[in-house]
Short mmCIF file of C-alpha atoms in Angstrom, two decimals:
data_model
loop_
_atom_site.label_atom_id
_atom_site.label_comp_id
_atom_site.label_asym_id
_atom_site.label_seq_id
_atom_site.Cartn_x
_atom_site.Cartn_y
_atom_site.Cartn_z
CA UNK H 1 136.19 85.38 121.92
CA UNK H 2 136.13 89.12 120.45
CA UNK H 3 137.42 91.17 123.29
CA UNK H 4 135.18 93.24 125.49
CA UNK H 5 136.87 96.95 124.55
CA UNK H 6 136.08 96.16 120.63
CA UNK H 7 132.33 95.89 121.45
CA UNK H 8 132.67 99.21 123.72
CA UNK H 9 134.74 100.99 121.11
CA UNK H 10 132.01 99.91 118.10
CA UNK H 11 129.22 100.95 120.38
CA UNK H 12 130.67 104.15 121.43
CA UNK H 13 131.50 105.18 117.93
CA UNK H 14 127.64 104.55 116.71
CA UNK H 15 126.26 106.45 119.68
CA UNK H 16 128.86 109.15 118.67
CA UNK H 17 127.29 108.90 115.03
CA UNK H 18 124.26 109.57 116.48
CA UNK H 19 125.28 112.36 118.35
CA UNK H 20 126.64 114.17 115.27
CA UNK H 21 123.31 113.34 112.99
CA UNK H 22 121.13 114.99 115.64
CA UNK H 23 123.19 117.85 115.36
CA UNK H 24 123.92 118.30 111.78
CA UNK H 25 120.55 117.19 110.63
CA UNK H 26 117.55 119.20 110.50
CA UNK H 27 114.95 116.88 109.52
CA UNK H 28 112.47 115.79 112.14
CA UNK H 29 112.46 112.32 111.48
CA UNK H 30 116.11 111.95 110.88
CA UNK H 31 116.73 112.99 113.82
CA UNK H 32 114.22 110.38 115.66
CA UNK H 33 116.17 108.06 113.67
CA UNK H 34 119.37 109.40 115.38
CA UNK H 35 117.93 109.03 118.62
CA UNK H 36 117.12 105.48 117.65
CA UNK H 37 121.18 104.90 116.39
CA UNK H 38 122.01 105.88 120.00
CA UNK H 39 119.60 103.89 122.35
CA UNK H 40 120.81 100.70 120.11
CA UNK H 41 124.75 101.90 120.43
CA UNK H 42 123.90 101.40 124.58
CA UNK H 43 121.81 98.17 123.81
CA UNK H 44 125.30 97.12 122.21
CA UNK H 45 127.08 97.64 125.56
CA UNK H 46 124.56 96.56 127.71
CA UNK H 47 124.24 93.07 126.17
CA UNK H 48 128.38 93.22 125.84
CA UNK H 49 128.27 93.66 129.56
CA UNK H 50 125.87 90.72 130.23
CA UNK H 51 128.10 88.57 128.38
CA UNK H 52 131.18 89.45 129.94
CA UNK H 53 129.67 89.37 134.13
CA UNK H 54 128.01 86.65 133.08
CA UNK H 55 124.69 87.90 133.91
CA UNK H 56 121.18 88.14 132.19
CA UNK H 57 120.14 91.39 133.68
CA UNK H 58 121.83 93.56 131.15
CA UNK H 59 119.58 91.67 128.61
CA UNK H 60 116.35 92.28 130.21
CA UNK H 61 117.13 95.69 130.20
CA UNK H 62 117.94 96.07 126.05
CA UNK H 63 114.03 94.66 126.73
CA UNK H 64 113.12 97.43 128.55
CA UNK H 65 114.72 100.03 126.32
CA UNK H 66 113.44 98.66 123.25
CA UNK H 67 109.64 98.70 124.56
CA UNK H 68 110.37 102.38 125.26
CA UNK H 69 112.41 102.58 122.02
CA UNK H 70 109.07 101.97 120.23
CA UNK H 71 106.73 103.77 123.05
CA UNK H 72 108.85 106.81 122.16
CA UNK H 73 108.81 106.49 118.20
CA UNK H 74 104.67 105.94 117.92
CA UNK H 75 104.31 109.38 120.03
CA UNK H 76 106.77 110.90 118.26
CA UNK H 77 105.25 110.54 114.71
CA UNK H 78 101.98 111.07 115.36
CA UNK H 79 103.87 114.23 116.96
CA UNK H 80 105.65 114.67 113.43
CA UNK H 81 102.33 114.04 111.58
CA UNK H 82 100.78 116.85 113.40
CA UNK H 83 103.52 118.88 113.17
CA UNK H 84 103.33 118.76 109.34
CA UNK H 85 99.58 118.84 109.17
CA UNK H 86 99.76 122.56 110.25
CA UNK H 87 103.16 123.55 109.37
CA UNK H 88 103.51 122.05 106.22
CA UNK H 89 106.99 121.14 107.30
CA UNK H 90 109.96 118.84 108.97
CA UNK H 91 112.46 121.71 109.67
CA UNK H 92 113.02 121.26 113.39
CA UNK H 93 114.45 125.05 112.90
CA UNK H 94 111.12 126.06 111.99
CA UNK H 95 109.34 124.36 114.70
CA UNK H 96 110.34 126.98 117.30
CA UNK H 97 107.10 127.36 119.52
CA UNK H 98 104.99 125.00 121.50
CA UNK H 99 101.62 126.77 119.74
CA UNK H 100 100.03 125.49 116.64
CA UNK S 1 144.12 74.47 116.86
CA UNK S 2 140.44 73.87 116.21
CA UNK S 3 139.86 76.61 119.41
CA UNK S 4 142.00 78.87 117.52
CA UNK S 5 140.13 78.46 113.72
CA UNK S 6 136.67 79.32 116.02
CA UNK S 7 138.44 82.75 117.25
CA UNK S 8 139.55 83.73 114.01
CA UNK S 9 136.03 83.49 112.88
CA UNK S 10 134.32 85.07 115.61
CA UNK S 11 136.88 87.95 115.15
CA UNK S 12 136.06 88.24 111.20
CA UNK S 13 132.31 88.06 112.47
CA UNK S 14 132.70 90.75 114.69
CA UNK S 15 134.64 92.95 112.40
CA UNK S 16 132.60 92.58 109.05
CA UNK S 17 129.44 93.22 111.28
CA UNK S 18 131.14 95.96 113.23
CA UNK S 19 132.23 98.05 109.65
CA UNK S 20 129.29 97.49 107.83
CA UNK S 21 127.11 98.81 110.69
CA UNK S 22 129.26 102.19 110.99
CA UNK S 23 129.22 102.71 107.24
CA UNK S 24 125.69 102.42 107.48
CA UNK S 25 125.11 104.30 110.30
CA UNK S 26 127.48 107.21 108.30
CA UNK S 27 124.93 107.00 105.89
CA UNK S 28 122.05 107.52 108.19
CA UNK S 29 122.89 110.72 108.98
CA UNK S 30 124.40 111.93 105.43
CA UNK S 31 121.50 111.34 103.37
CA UNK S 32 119.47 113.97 102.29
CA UNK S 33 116.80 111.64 101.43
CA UNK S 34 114.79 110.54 104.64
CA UNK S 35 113.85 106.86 102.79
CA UNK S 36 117.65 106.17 102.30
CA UNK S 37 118.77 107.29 105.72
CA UNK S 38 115.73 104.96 107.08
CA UNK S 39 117.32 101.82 104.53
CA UNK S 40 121.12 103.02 106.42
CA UNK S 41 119.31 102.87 109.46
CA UNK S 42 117.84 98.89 109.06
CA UNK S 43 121.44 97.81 108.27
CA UNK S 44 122.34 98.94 111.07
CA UNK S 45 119.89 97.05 113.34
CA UNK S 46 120.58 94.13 111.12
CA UNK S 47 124.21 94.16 112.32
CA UNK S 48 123.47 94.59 115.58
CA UNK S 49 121.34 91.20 115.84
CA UNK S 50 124.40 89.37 114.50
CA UNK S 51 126.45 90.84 117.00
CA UNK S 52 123.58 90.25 119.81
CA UNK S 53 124.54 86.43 118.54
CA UNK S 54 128.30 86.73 118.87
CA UNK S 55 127.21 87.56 122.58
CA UNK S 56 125.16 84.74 122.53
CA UNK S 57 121.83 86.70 123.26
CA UNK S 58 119.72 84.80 121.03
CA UNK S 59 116.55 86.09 122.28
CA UNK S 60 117.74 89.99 121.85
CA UNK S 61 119.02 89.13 118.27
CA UNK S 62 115.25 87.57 117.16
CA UNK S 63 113.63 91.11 119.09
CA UNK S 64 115.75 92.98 117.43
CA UNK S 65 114.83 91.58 113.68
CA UNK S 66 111.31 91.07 114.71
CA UNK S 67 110.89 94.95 116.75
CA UNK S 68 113.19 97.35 115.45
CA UNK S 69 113.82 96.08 111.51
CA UNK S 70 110.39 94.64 111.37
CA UNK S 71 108.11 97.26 113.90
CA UNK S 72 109.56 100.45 114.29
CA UNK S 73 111.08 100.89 111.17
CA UNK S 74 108.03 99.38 109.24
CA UNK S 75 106.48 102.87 111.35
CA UNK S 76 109.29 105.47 110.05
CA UNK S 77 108.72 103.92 106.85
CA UNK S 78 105.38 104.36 106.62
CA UNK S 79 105.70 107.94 108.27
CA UNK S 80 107.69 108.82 105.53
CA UNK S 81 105.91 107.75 103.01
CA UNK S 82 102.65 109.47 104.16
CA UNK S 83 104.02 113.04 104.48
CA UNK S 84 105.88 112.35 100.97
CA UNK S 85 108.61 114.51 101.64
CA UNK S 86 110.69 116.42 99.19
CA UNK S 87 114.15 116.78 99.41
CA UNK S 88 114.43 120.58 100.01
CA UNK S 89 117.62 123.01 100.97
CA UNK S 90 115.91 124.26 103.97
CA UNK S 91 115.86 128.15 103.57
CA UNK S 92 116.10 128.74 107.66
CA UNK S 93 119.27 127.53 107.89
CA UNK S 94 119.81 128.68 111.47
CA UNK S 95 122.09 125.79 112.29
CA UNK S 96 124.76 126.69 109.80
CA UNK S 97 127.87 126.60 112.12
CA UNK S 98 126.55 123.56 114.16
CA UNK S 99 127.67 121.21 111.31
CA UNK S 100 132.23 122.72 111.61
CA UNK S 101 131.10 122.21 115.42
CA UNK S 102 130.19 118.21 114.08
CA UNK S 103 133.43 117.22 113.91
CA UNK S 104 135.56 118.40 116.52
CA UNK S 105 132.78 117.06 118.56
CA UNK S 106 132.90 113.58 117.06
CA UNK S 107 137.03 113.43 117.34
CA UNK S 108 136.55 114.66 120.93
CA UNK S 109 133.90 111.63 121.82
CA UNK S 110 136.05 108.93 120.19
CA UNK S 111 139.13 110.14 121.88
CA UNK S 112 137.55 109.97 125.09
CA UNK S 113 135.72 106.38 124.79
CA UNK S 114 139.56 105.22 123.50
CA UNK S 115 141.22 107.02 126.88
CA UNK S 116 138.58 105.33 129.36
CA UNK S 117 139.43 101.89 127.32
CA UNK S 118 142.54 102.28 127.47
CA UNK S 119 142.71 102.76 131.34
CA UNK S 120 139.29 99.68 131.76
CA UNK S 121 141.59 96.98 129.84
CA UNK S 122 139.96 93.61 129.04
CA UNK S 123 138.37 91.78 131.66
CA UNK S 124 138.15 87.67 130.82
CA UNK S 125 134.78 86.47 129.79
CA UNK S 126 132.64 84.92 132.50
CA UNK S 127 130.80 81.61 132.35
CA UNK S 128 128.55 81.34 129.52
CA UNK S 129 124.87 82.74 130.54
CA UNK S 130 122.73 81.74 127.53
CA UNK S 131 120.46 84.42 126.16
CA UNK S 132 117.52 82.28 125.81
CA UNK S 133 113.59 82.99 126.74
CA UNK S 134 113.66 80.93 129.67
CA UNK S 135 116.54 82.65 131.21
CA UNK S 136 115.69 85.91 130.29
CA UNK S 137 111.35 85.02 131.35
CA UNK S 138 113.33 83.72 134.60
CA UNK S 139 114.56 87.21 135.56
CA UNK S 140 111.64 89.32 133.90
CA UNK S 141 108.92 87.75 136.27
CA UNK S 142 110.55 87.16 139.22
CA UNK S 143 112.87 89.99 139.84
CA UNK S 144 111.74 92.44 137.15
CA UNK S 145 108.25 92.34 137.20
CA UNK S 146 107.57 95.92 138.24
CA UNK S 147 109.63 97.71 135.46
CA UNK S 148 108.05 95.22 132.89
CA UNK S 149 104.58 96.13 134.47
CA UNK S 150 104.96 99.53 133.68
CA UNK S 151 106.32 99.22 130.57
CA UNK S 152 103.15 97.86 129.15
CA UNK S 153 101.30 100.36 131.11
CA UNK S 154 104.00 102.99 129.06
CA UNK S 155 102.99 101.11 125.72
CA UNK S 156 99.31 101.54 126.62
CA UNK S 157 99.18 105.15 127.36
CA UNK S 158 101.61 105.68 124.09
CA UNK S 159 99.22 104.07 121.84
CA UNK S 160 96.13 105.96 123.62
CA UNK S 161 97.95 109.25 123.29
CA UNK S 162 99.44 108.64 119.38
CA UNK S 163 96.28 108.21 118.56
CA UNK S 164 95.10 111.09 119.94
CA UNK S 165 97.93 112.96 118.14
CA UNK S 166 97.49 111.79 115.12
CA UNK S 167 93.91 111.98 114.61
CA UNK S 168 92.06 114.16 111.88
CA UNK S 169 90.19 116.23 113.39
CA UNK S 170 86.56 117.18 111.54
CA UNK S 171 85.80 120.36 110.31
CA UNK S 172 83.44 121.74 112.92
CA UNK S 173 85.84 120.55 115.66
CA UNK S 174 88.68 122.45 113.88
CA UNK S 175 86.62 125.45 112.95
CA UNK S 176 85.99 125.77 117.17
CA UNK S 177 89.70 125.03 117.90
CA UNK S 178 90.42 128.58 115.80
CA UNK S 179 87.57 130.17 116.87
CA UNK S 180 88.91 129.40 120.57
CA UNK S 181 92.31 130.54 119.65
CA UNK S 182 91.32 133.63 117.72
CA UNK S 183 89.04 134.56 121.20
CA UNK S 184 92.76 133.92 123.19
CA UNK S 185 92.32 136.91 125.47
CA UNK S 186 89.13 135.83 127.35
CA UNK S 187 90.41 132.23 129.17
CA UNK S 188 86.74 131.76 130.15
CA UNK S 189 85.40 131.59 126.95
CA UNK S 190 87.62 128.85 125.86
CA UNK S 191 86.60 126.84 128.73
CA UNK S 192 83.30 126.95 128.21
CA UNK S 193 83.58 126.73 124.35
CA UNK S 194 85.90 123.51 125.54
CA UNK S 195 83.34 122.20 127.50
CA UNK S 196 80.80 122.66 125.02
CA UNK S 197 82.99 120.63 122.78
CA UNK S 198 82.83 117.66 124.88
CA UNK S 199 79.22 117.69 126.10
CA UNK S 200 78.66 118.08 122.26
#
């Protein structure tokens, strides 16, 4: 059985990945799929956890994430879509105010 | 000594899963090319489902393949491939010193995961709890049934509002949207113009 801390250490070091794409990356949908790197680096340690208590709960809730894993990434390309219909760009830098 | 064969290949499991998903995930967020940090980002998942099996969560590992590689990144796929993005130096480049900040940040993080690991230590597995749909249906809609209720109540009102988002709007319609916005010092004429809209 692969130790508990190897799981935690592989999962921290992708959500830390992520953490460094959102910042050094400046394109809108590299960055969603940053976001996306992270919420599965916590899925990691959430069904890690659920193996190791010995209970199903921390599975049911890399359910819940995922549904809101995908919730999140439909609204936020049809928010990208828009974005580029009227700026005519991805640069999150250049995507500074709320108005069209 | 057949126990001990099993570890060894569990371990081997873990560990060509475990590199291939960080190299990929490096790759993710190196590429210049949106399509090839999506590709970086589908390994990744990938990995993760065989891991999901290593922690017997069976279920997860199918979701995972079927939602996330197959769904969602079918989505950013097709996302990117509609706006047809170049690969372009951005010429704002606001950000510049965020990317020295990058690493310190990452050495910091990994430091401090390794410190609280260090301190946790290993705690011996539990009793097996199999990750299969009728344990995990057990918990869902018995204990869980709220949170999964509003999740597909989330799921609804995300697909309702996407669409919305996304839309292409006609020509009159956005002709009235700038004529609205041009008239932005008079709120009351944008309501009624608004209004007019949706009697209309």
């Amino acid at each position: 059985m692969v130790p508990l801390s190897w799981y935690l250490a592989l999962s921290a070091v992708l959500f830390t990945i992520g953490v460094v794409g959102v910042v050094i990356q400046r394109n809108a949908i590299v960055l969603f799929m940053c976001i996306e790197l992270m919420l599965n680096a916590v899925n990691l340690t959430l069904v890690a956890f659920s193996r190791f208590l010995g209970d199903v709960t921390g599975q049911l809730f890399v359910f819940i994430v995922m549904t809101v894993a995908a919730a999140e990434a439909a609204v936020g390309l049809a928010v990208i879509i828009s974005l580029f219909r009227t700026r005519e760009t991805l640069n999150v830098d250049e995507a500074d105010l709320l108005k069209l | 000594m057949e126990q001990l064969a099993q570890i060894q290949v569990t371990h081997l499991f873990f560990l060509a899963f475990a590199s291939l998903a960080v190299v990929a995930a490096f790759n993710v967020i190196l590429q210049r090319n949106p399509i090839y940090s999506a590709i970086g980002l589908i390994v990744v998942l990938c990995c993760l489902a065989g891991l999901f099996l290593t922690l017997s969560a069976q279920f997860i590992a199918a979701i995972q393949i079927i939602v996330y590689a197959g769904a969602i990144m079918v989505l950013f796929v097709f996302v990117i491939m509609l706006l047809n993005i170049r690969e372009e130096e951005s010429k704002i480049d606001r950000q510049k010193y965020l990317k020295f900040l990058a690493v310190p940040l990452f050495l910091a993080l990994i430091a401090e995961v390794m410190a609280v690991l260090k301190t946790l230590g290993n705690p011996p597995a539990s009793p097996n709890v199999p990750g299969t749909v009728e344990s995990l249906a057990e918990g869902m809609f018995s204990t869980y049934v709220l949170p999964f209720e509003a999740t597909s109540v989330l799921i609804l009102m995300a697909i309702v509002g996407s669409m919305l988002l996304a839309r292409r709007e006609s020509k009159e319609e956005a002709d009235s949207i700038e004529a609205a916005l041009t008239a932005a010092n008079e709120p009351t004429e944008i309501e009624e113009h608004s209004e007019e809209e949706v009697h209309a």
